[in-house]
Amino acid sequence: MARPLHNPRIELGKKCHRLDYQASRRKPYNSNMSIALAQSNRDAFIAGCRDAFGVPVAVLLAGMIGFGALGHASGLSLGVTTATSIFMYALPGQVVFVEMIALGASGFAIAVAAILTGARFLPMTLTLVPQIPKEDRSRSLYATAHFISMTSWAVMMRDFGKISPERRNAYFTGFGLVCWSSGLPGTMIGYLLAGHVPTPITIGLVMLNPLFFLLSFTEVKAQVNRLALLIGGISGPIVYSVSPSWSILICGLVGGSAAFLIDLSLKRNS
């Protein structure tokens, strides 16, 4: 039986094809963003800063303007109001802080209330930090964690899968730093403009931040997240009409658990 002719070009082409296939399987982060951040941590940091400017900063700035006006209306000084944006950097906690001071609550009660509103940062941190490689988790990460907010967390959870792991910490630091820095001028502007902005607009500006958080998660492909948003959107107004004080907690626990169980059932049946 005649042996097939050996063609070096054909053999070389087959070898290159196999190498390309193997390389493609080893690179799960082949998006435009990962290519842009592949050069160095400095490039990743700059890219994070650049991506923060725009909608994320505009939303945070608007929310802090609303909060600044709220602080002025509650009788707080400019220094105290802006200090909350620097050190607390959490609009729900800041609003609770201001309202309880206006009500004359004790310092202990104010501290407990602010801590409880900030408890949501624990699961947010626990889901964000593990996506950063261990070799990048130095002590400086304790300071960088202060940049975690609803906005930065939602964007990182949406985009981290597109960024190579070794660049994620630098990208998050740049993004979070710019967002956090926008809080100070936003609060000062809102405080100084207080009295010139109608109350409904002030409240609307504060609500822009959670609205951006909600809209960011509509782009997440995970089915369970979309189910949670749908169940929360439907059940929220209903539960609020029955129990305004406990509506958020009830919807979060019941709605989130229901979304998880429905998603688990659908996966088992598929």
XYZ file of C-alpha atoms in Angstrom:
270
model
C 0.000 0.000 0.000
C 1.379 3.370 -1.030
C 2.207 5.785 1.787
C 0.561 9.235 1.584
C 2.783 12.009 0.374
C 4.272 14.161 3.113
C 3.516 17.826 2.557
C 5.419 20.085 4.997
C 3.045 23.018 4.393
C -0.029 20.959 5.285
C 1.640 19.577 8.425
C 2.720 23.075 9.490
C -0.800 24.410 8.942
C -2.310 21.635 11.069
C 0.195 22.305 13.847
C -0.526 26.048 13.843
C -4.265 25.326 13.942
C -3.815 23.099 17.000
C -1.695 25.723 18.758
C -4.236 28.471 18.032
C -7.058 26.279 19.393
C -5.140 25.483 22.560
C -4.203 29.140 23.094
C -7.800 30.249 22.649
C -8.896 27.812 25.364
C -6.281 29.161 27.750
C -7.443 32.785 27.357
C -10.944 33.300 28.795
C -10.481 37.075 28.984
C -10.139 37.987 25.315
C -12.317 41.087 25.304
C -11.318 44.530 24.137
C -11.080 45.649 27.745
C -8.581 42.915 28.712
C -6.430 43.778 25.690
C -6.455 47.449 26.693
C -5.376 46.591 30.243
C -2.787 43.957 29.382
C 0.247 46.272 29.317
C 0.763 47.224 32.970
C -0.978 48.043 36.248
C -0.448 51.712 35.476
C -2.461 51.333 32.274
C -5.150 49.469 34.204
C -5.304 52.222 36.833
C -5.630 54.926 34.175
C -8.298 52.903 32.360
C -10.263 52.620 35.608
C -10.051 56.379 36.159
C -11.145 57.008 32.584
C -14.105 54.637 32.797
C -15.304 56.232 36.035
C -15.618 59.644 34.400
C -18.996 59.804 32.739
C -22.168 58.162 34.017
C -20.721 56.686 37.273
C -19.257 60.006 38.448
C -22.298 61.961 37.233
C -24.624 59.706 39.213
C -22.514 59.874 42.377
C -22.078 63.622 42.022
C -25.824 64.121 41.687
C -26.505 61.911 44.711
C -23.983 63.796 46.848
C -25.441 67.129 45.735
C -28.807 65.943 47.015
C -27.232 64.773 50.256
C -25.403 68.082 50.727
C -28.703 69.937 50.474
C -30.240 67.480 52.942
C -27.405 68.087 55.414
C -27.938 71.847 55.211
C -31.692 71.468 55.724
C -31.055 69.298 58.797
C -28.891 71.973 60.429
C -25.490 70.277 60.057
C -22.375 72.318 59.413
C -20.566 72.165 56.083
C -17.604 70.430 57.732
C -19.659 67.630 59.288
C -21.695 67.102 56.133
C -18.645 66.811 53.882
C -16.809 64.659 56.454
C -19.512 61.996 56.168
C -18.931 61.833 52.415
C -15.197 61.383 52.960
C -15.195 58.879 55.831
C -18.561 57.111 55.539
C -18.982 57.239 51.746
C -22.323 55.431 51.846
C -25.404 57.466 50.997
C -27.962 55.336 52.908
C -25.815 55.468 56.042
C -25.191 59.176 55.579
C -28.917 59.879 55.216
C -29.670 57.859 58.366
C -26.858 59.703 60.180
C -28.270 63.107 59.245
C -31.877 62.225 60.011
C -31.070 60.784 63.439
C -29.018 63.841 64.361
C -31.953 66.010 63.332
C -34.219 63.901 65.578
C -31.842 64.373 68.514
C -30.912 60.698 68.859
C -28.061 59.657 71.126
C -24.579 59.101 69.764
C -24.796 55.372 70.501
C -28.089 55.008 68.594
C -26.686 56.938 65.642
C -23.561 54.762 65.540
C -25.570 51.521 65.697
C -27.952 52.683 62.956
C -25.075 53.752 60.689
C -23.271 50.435 61.256
C -26.406 48.436 60.435
C -26.981 50.326 57.191
C -23.342 49.633 56.270
C -23.670 45.894 56.919
C -24.440 45.372 53.224
C -20.778 46.084 52.470
C -19.769 42.780 54.083
C -21.301 40.510 51.384
C -20.300 43.019 48.712
C -16.667 42.820 49.846
C -16.809 39.037 50.183
C -17.933 38.710 46.561
C -15.554 41.317 45.144
C -12.204 40.654 46.856
C -11.913 36.915 45.966
C -11.880 37.928 42.296
C -8.575 39.725 42.915
C -5.538 37.362 42.874
C -3.971 36.571 46.267
C -0.619 38.065 45.268
C -2.355 41.455 44.808
C -4.048 41.404 48.218
C -1.525 43.420 50.186
C -2.271 45.523 53.262
C -3.076 48.451 50.996
C -6.252 46.583 50.058
C -7.685 47.601 53.441
C -7.516 51.234 52.297
C -8.690 50.428 48.772
C -11.752 48.627 50.164
C -13.037 52.036 51.282
C -13.728 52.751 47.606
C -16.378 50.016 47.464
C -19.773 51.546 46.882
C -22.981 50.482 45.181
C -21.724 52.033 41.954
C -18.185 50.637 41.932
C -19.312 47.197 43.137
C -22.012 46.879 40.468
C -19.594 47.906 37.702
C -16.837 45.564 38.937
C -19.200 42.604 39.212
C -20.343 43.298 35.672
C -16.901 43.907 34.123
C -14.370 41.900 36.156
C -14.958 38.886 33.922
C -13.668 40.926 30.983
C -10.477 41.988 32.771
C -7.425 39.775 33.241
C -7.089 38.912 36.976
C -3.670 40.527 37.453
C -5.085 43.912 36.365
C -8.312 43.902 38.381
C -6.962 45.488 41.559
C -5.339 48.385 39.689
C -8.466 48.921 37.569
C -10.747 48.904 40.638
C -8.440 51.295 42.500
C -8.530 53.837 39.685
C -12.272 53.521 39.209
C -13.068 53.665 42.923
C -10.706 56.563 43.640
C -12.328 58.793 41.036
C -15.842 57.913 42.252
C -14.906 58.532 45.896
C -13.224 61.838 45.030
C -16.421 63.101 43.395
C -18.235 62.894 46.731
C -16.493 65.899 48.313
C -17.253 68.524 45.629
C -20.755 67.089 45.162
C -21.567 67.438 48.867
C -20.156 70.962 49.033
C -22.081 72.067 45.942
C -25.325 70.651 47.330
C -24.772 72.269 50.716
C -24.044 75.686 49.219
C -26.995 75.445 46.814
C -29.429 74.431 49.556
C -32.516 76.586 49.528
C -32.231 77.151 45.806
C -33.126 73.554 44.887
C -36.699 72.301 45.462
C -37.056 69.407 47.938
C -38.452 66.912 45.371
C -35.392 67.475 43.164
C -33.077 67.006 46.157
C -34.697 63.654 46.984
C -34.616 62.664 43.317
C -30.875 63.358 43.115
C -30.233 61.093 46.117
C -32.230 58.305 44.438
C -30.123 58.411 41.265
C -27.418 56.278 42.883
C -29.599 53.221 43.643
C -31.242 53.676 40.239
C -27.845 53.393 38.526
C -27.138 50.311 40.659
C -30.396 48.760 39.477
C -29.795 49.556 35.818
C -26.239 48.184 35.989
C -27.567 44.805 37.083
C -29.981 44.595 34.174
C -26.859 43.994 32.046
C -25.694 41.050 34.157
C -26.291 37.793 32.295
C -26.863 35.630 35.379
C -30.507 34.561 35.408
C -30.754 34.572 39.212
C -29.896 38.292 39.382
C -32.604 39.172 36.891
C -35.122 37.044 38.760
C -34.224 38.815 42.016
C -34.722 42.216 40.386
C -38.079 41.154 38.938
C -39.394 39.686 42.193
C -38.159 42.681 44.192
C -39.710 45.157 41.757
C -43.090 43.444 41.970
C -43.164 42.640 45.691
C -41.524 45.841 46.940
C -44.500 48.225 46.602
C -46.884 45.555 47.916
C -44.859 44.807 51.049
C -44.203 48.518 51.618
C -47.951 49.200 51.760
C -48.253 46.602 54.539
C -45.039 47.235 56.512
C -42.997 50.304 55.447
C -40.389 49.850 58.181
C -39.577 46.223 57.325
C -40.303 46.209 53.585
C -36.689 46.335 52.362
C -35.538 43.570 54.726
C -38.516 41.327 53.902
C -38.167 41.807 50.149
C -34.423 41.229 50.316
C -34.661 37.982 52.268
C -37.826 36.529 50.762
C -37.351 37.837 47.224
C -33.661 36.921 47.027
C -34.292 33.442 48.469
C -37.203 32.888 46.086
C -35.059 33.920 43.108
C -32.301 31.524 44.198
C -34.714 28.590 44.595
C -36.466 29.275 41.269
C -33.141 29.521 39.456
C -31.940 26.298 41.108
C -35.143 24.502 40.069
C -34.885 25.722 36.481
C -31.261 24.548 36.252
C -32.178 21.087 37.534
C -35.032 20.726 35.054
C -33.008 21.945 32.078
